[in-house]
Amino acid sequence: MPQPTVLLLARADLSPVDTEFTTGPLDAQDPFNEGRRTAFIDDQGIAAGLVHFRTSLSVAAYPYTEMLVVHRGSVTLTSGTDSVTLSTGESAVIGRGTQVRIDAQPDSLWA
């Protein structure tokens, strides 16, 4: 998408959007594999999309800087002794290289 672009990723009521998504990982380092749906990615590596996740995973060094806004469920992020639980409508940023454990409530969704 070389021109300026505006995309709707999700609605607050979770009703469907017309935006086209590609299912699959951003690259070989993506911890979310088939749980990620990407609507936009540029040649600078900036991406936008959704993650549908329902379990836990630990990443020794998170491969991207990623902002997430929870749309459904809850997600707990733990790094070292610090932990934050995000509910619907809350957001956080995971910095590239961060050691993080992600615990998602079943059927969680974030953008």
Coordinates of N, CA and C in Angstrom, one line a residue:
M1 N 0.8 -1.2 0.0 CA 0.0 0.0 0.0 C 0.9 1.2 0.0
P2 N 1.3 1.7 -1.1 CA 2.3 2.8 -1.2 C 1.6 4.2 -0.9
Q3 N 0.3 4.3 -1.1 CA -0.4 5.6 -0.8 C -0.9 5.6 0.6
P4 N -1.2 6.8 1.1 CA -1.9 6.9 2.5 C -3.1 6.0 2.5
T5 N -3.2 5.3 3.6 CA -4.3 4.3 3.8 C -4.9 4.4 5.1
V6 N -6.2 4.2 5.2 CA -7.0 4.1 6.4 C -7.7 2.8 6.4
L7 N -7.6 1.9 7.4 CA -8.3 0.6 7.5 C -9.0 0.5 8.8
L8 N -10.2 -0.1 8.7 CA -10.9 -0.5 10.0 C -10.5 -1.9 10.3
L9 N -9.9 -2.1 11.5 CA -9.5 -3.4 11.9 C -10.6 -4.1 12.7
A10 N -11.3 -3.4 13.6 CA -12.3 -4.1 14.4 C -13.3 -3.0 14.9
R11 N -14.5 -3.5 15.2 CA -15.5 -2.6 15.8 C -15.7 -3.0 17.3
A12 N -16.1 -2.0 18.1 CA -16.3 -2.2 19.5 C -17.3 -3.4 19.8
D13 N -18.3 -3.5 18.9 CA -19.3 -4.5 19.2 C -18.9 -5.9 18.5
L14 N -17.7 -5.9 17.9 CA -17.1 -7.1 17.3 C -17.8 -7.5 16.0
S15 N -18.7 -6.7 15.5 CA -19.3 -7.0 14.2 C -18.3 -7.0 13.1
P16 N -18.6 -7.8 12.0 CA -17.6 -7.9 11.0 C -17.2 -6.6 10.3
V17 N -16.0 -6.5 9.8 CA -15.5 -5.4 9.0 C -15.3 -5.8 7.6
D18 N -15.2 -4.9 6.6 CA -15.0 -5.2 5.2 C -13.5 -5.3 4.9
T19 N -12.6 -5.0 5.8 CA -11.2 -5.0 5.5 C -10.7 -6.4 5.2
E20 N -9.9 -6.5 4.2 CA -9.3 -7.8 3.8 C -8.1 -8.1 4.7
F21 N -8.0 -9.3 5.3 CA -6.9 -9.7 6.1 C -6.2 -10.9 5.5
T22 N -4.9 -11.1 5.8 CA -4.1 -12.3 5.4 C -3.8 -13.0 6.7
T23 N -4.2 -14.3 6.7 CA -3.9 -15.1 7.9 C -2.5 -15.7 7.8
G24 N -1.8 -15.6 8.9 CA -0.5 -16.3 9.0 C 0.5 -15.3 9.7
P25 N 1.7 -15.9 10.0 CA 2.7 -15.1 10.7 C 3.2 -14.0 9.8
L26 N 3.8 -12.9 10.5 CA 4.4 -11.8 9.8 C 5.7 -12.3 9.1
D27 N 6.4 -13.2 9.8 CA 7.7 -13.8 9.3 C 8.0 -15.0 10.2
A28 N 9.1 -15.6 10.0 CA 9.5 -16.9 10.7 C 9.6 -16.7 12.2
Q29 N 9.8 -15.4 12.7 CA 10.0 -15.2 14.1 C 8.6 -14.9 14.8
D30 N 7.5 -14.8 14.1 CA 6.3 -14.4 14.7 C 5.8 -15.5 15.7
P31 N 5.5 -15.2 16.9 CA 5.1 -16.2 17.9 C 3.6 -16.6 17.7
F32 N 2.8 -15.8 16.9 CA 1.4 -16.1 16.8 C 1.0 -16.9 15.6
N33 N 1.8 -17.3 14.7 CA 1.6 -18.1 13.6 C 0.2 -17.9 13.0
E34 N -0.7 -18.9 13.0 CA -2.0 -18.8 12.3 C -3.0 -17.9 13.1
G35 N -2.6 -17.5 14.3 CA -3.5 -16.6 15.1 C -3.5 -15.2 14.6
R36 N -2.5 -14.8 13.8 CA -2.4 -13.4 13.4 C -3.1 -13.2 12.0
R37 N -3.9 -12.1 11.9 CA -4.5 -11.7 10.6 C -4.0 -10.3 10.3
T38 N -3.3 -10.1 9.2 CA -2.7 -8.9 8.9 C -3.5 -8.2 7.8
A39 N -3.8 -6.9 8.1 CA -4.5 -6.0 7.1 C -3.6 -5.1 6.3
F40 N -2.4 -4.8 6.9 CA -1.5 -3.8 6.4 C -0.1 -4.2 6.8
I41 N 0.8 -4.1 5.9 CA 2.3 -4.2 6.2 C 3.0 -3.4 5.1
D42 N 4.0 -2.5 5.6 CA 4.7 -1.7 4.6 C 6.2 -2.2 4.5
D43 N 6.9 -1.5 3.6 CA 8.3 -2.0 3.4 C 9.2 -1.6 4.6
Q44 N 8.7 -0.8 5.6 CA 9.5 -0.4 6.8 C 9.2 -1.5 7.9
G45 N 8.3 -2.4 7.7 CA 8.0 -3.4 8.7 C 6.9 -3.0 9.6
I46 N 6.2 -1.9 9.3 CA 5.0 -1.5 10.1 C 3.9 -2.4 9.7
A47 N 3.2 -3.0 10.6 CA 2.0 -3.9 10.3 C 0.9 -3.5 11.2
A48 N -0.3 -3.8 10.7 CA -1.6 -3.6 11.4 C -2.5 -4.8 11.2
G49 N -3.1 -5.3 12.2 CA -4.0 -6.4 12.1 C -4.6 -6.9 13.4
L50 N -5.0 -8.1 13.5 CA -5.6 -8.7 14.7 C -4.8 -10.0 15.1
V51 N -4.9 -10.3 16.4 CA -4.4 -11.5 16.9 C -5.5 -12.2 17.7
H52 N -5.8 -13.4 17.3 CA -6.8 -14.3 18.0 C -6.0 -15.3 18.7
F53 N -6.1 -15.3 20.0 CA -5.2 -16.2 20.8 C -5.9 -16.7 22.0
R54 N -5.6 -17.9 22.5 CA -6.4 -18.6 23.5 C -5.6 -19.4 24.5
T55 N -4.3 -19.1 24.6 CA -3.4 -20.0 25.4 C -2.3 -19.1 26.0
S56 N -1.2 -19.7 26.3 CA 0.0 -19.1 26.8 C 1.2 -19.4 26.0
L57 N 2.2 -18.4 26.0 CA 3.4 -18.7 25.4 C 4.5 -17.8 26.0
S58 N 5.7 -18.2 26.0 CA 6.8 -17.4 26.5 C 7.8 -17.2 25.3
V59 N 8.3 -15.9 25.3 CA 9.2 -15.5 24.2 C 10.4 -14.9 24.9
A60 N 11.6 -15.5 24.6 CA 12.9 -15.0 25.2 C 13.2 -13.6 24.8
A61 N 13.0 -13.3 23.5 CA 13.2 -11.9 23.0 C 12.2 -11.6 22.0
Y62 N 11.2 -10.8 22.4 CA 10.0 -10.5 21.5 C 10.6 -9.9 20.2
P63 N 10.2 -10.4 19.0 CA 10.8 -10.0 17.8 C 10.5 -8.6 17.2
Y64 N 9.4 -8.0 17.7 CA 9.0 -6.7 17.2 C 8.6 -5.8 18.4
T65 N 8.4 -4.5 18.1 CA 7.8 -3.6 19.0 C 6.3 -3.7 18.6
E66 N 5.4 -4.1 19.5 CA 4.0 -4.4 19.2 C 3.1 -3.7 20.2
M67 N 2.2 -2.9 19.7 CA 1.1 -2.4 20.5 C -0.1 -3.2 20.4
L68 N -0.8 -3.5 21.5 CA -2.0 -4.3 21.4 C -3.1 -3.6 22.2
V69 N -4.3 -3.6 21.6 CA -5.5 -3.1 22.3 C -6.5 -4.3 22.3
V70 N -6.9 -4.7 23.5 CA -7.7 -5.9 23.7 C -9.1 -5.5 23.3
H71 N -9.7 -6.4 22.4 CA -11.1 -6.2 22.0 C -12.0 -7.2 22.6
R72 N -11.4 -8.4 23.0 CA -12.3 -9.4 23.7 C -11.3 -10.2 24.6
G73 N -11.9 -10.7 25.7 CA -11.1 -11.5 26.6 C -10.2 -10.6 27.5
S74 N -9.1 -11.3 28.0 CA -8.1 -10.6 28.7 C -6.8 -11.2 28.5
V75 N -5.7 -10.4 28.6 CA -4.4 -10.9 28.3 C -3.5 -10.4 29.4
T76 N -2.7 -11.3 30.0 CA -1.7 -11.0 31.0 C -0.3 -11.0 30.4
L77 N 0.4 -9.9 30.5 CA 1.8 -9.9 30.0 C 2.7 -9.8 31.3
T78 N 3.7 -10.7 31.3 CA 4.7 -10.8 32.4 C 6.1 -10.8 31.8
S79 N 6.9 -9.9 32.4 CA 8.3 -9.7 32.1 C 9.0 -9.6 33.4
G80 N 9.9 -10.6 33.7 CA 10.6 -10.7 34.9 C 9.6 -10.7 36.1
T81 N 9.6 -9.8 37.0 CA 8.7 -9.8 38.1 C 7.5 -8.8 37.9
D82 N 7.5 -8.1 36.7 CA 6.4 -7.2 36.4 C 5.3 -7.9 35.6
S83 N 4.1 -7.6 36.0 CA 3.0 -8.3 35.3 C 1.8 -7.2 35.2
V84 N 1.1 -7.3 34.0 CA 0.0 -6.4 33.8 C -1.1 -7.2 33.1
T85 N -2.3 -7.1 33.6 CA -3.5 -7.8 33.0 C -4.3 -6.8 32.3
L86 N -4.5 -7.0 31.0 CA -5.3 -6.1 30.1 C -6.7 -6.7 29.9
S87 N -7.7 -5.9 30.1 CA -9.1 -6.3 29.8 C -9.5 -5.5 28.5
T88 N -10.7 -5.8 28.1 CA -11.3 -5.2 26.9 C -11.2 -3.7 27.0
G89 N -10.6 -3.1 25.9 CA -10.5 -1.7 25.8 C -9.1 -1.2 26.3
E90 N -8.3 -2.0 27.0 CA -7.1 -1.6 27.5 C -5.9 -2.0 26.5
S91 N -4.8 -1.2 26.7 CA -3.7 -1.5 25.7 C -2.4 -1.5 26.4
A92 N -1.4 -2.0 25.7 CA 0.0 -2.0 26.2 C 0.9 -2.1 25.0
V93 N 2.2 -1.9 25.2 CA 3.2 -2.1 24.2 C 4.3 -3.1 24.7
I94 N 4.6 -4.0 23.9 CA 5.7 -4.9 24.1 C 6.9 -4.4 23.3
G95 N 8.0 -4.1 23.9 CA 9.2 -3.6 23.2 C 10.0 -4.7 22.6
R96 N 10.5 -4.5 21.4 CA 11.4 -5.4 20.8 C 12.5 -5.9 21.7
G97 N 12.7 -7.2 21.8 CA 13.8 -7.8 22.6 C 13.3 -8.1 24.0
T98 N 12.1 -7.7 24.4 CA 11.6 -8.0 25.7 C 11.4 -9.5 26.0
Q99 N 11.8 -10.0 27.1 CA 11.5 -11.4 27.5 C 10.1 -11.2 28.1
V100 N 9.1 -12.0 27.5 CA 7.7 -11.8 27.9 C 7.0 -13.2 27.9
R101 N 6.1 -13.3 28.9 CA 5.1 -14.4 28.9 C 3.8 -13.8 28.6
I102 N 3.0 -14.4 27.7 CA 1.7 -13.9 27.3 C 0.7 -15.0 27.7
D103 N -0.2 -14.7 28.6 CA -1.3 -15.6 29.0 C -2.6 -15.0 28.6
A104 N -3.3 -15.6 27.6 CA -4.5 -15.1 27.1 C -5.7 -16.0 27.5
Q105 N -6.8 -15.3 28.0 CA -8.0 -16.0 28.3 C -8.5 -16.6 27.0
P106 N -9.2 -17.8 27.0 CA -9.7 -18.4 25.8 C -10.5 -17.4 25.0
D107 N -10.3 -17.4 23.7 CA -11.0 -16.6 22.7 C -10.7 -15.1 22.8
S108 N -9.5 -14.8 23.2 CA -9.1 -13.4 23.3 C -8.7 -12.9 21.9
L109 N -9.0 -11.6 21.7 CA -8.7 -10.9 20.5 C -8.2 -9.5 20.7
W110 N -7.1 -9.2 20.0 CA -6.5 -7.9 20.2 C -6.0 -7.4 18.8
A111 N -6.0 -6.0 18.7 CA -5.5 -5.4 17.5 C -4.1 -4.7 17.8

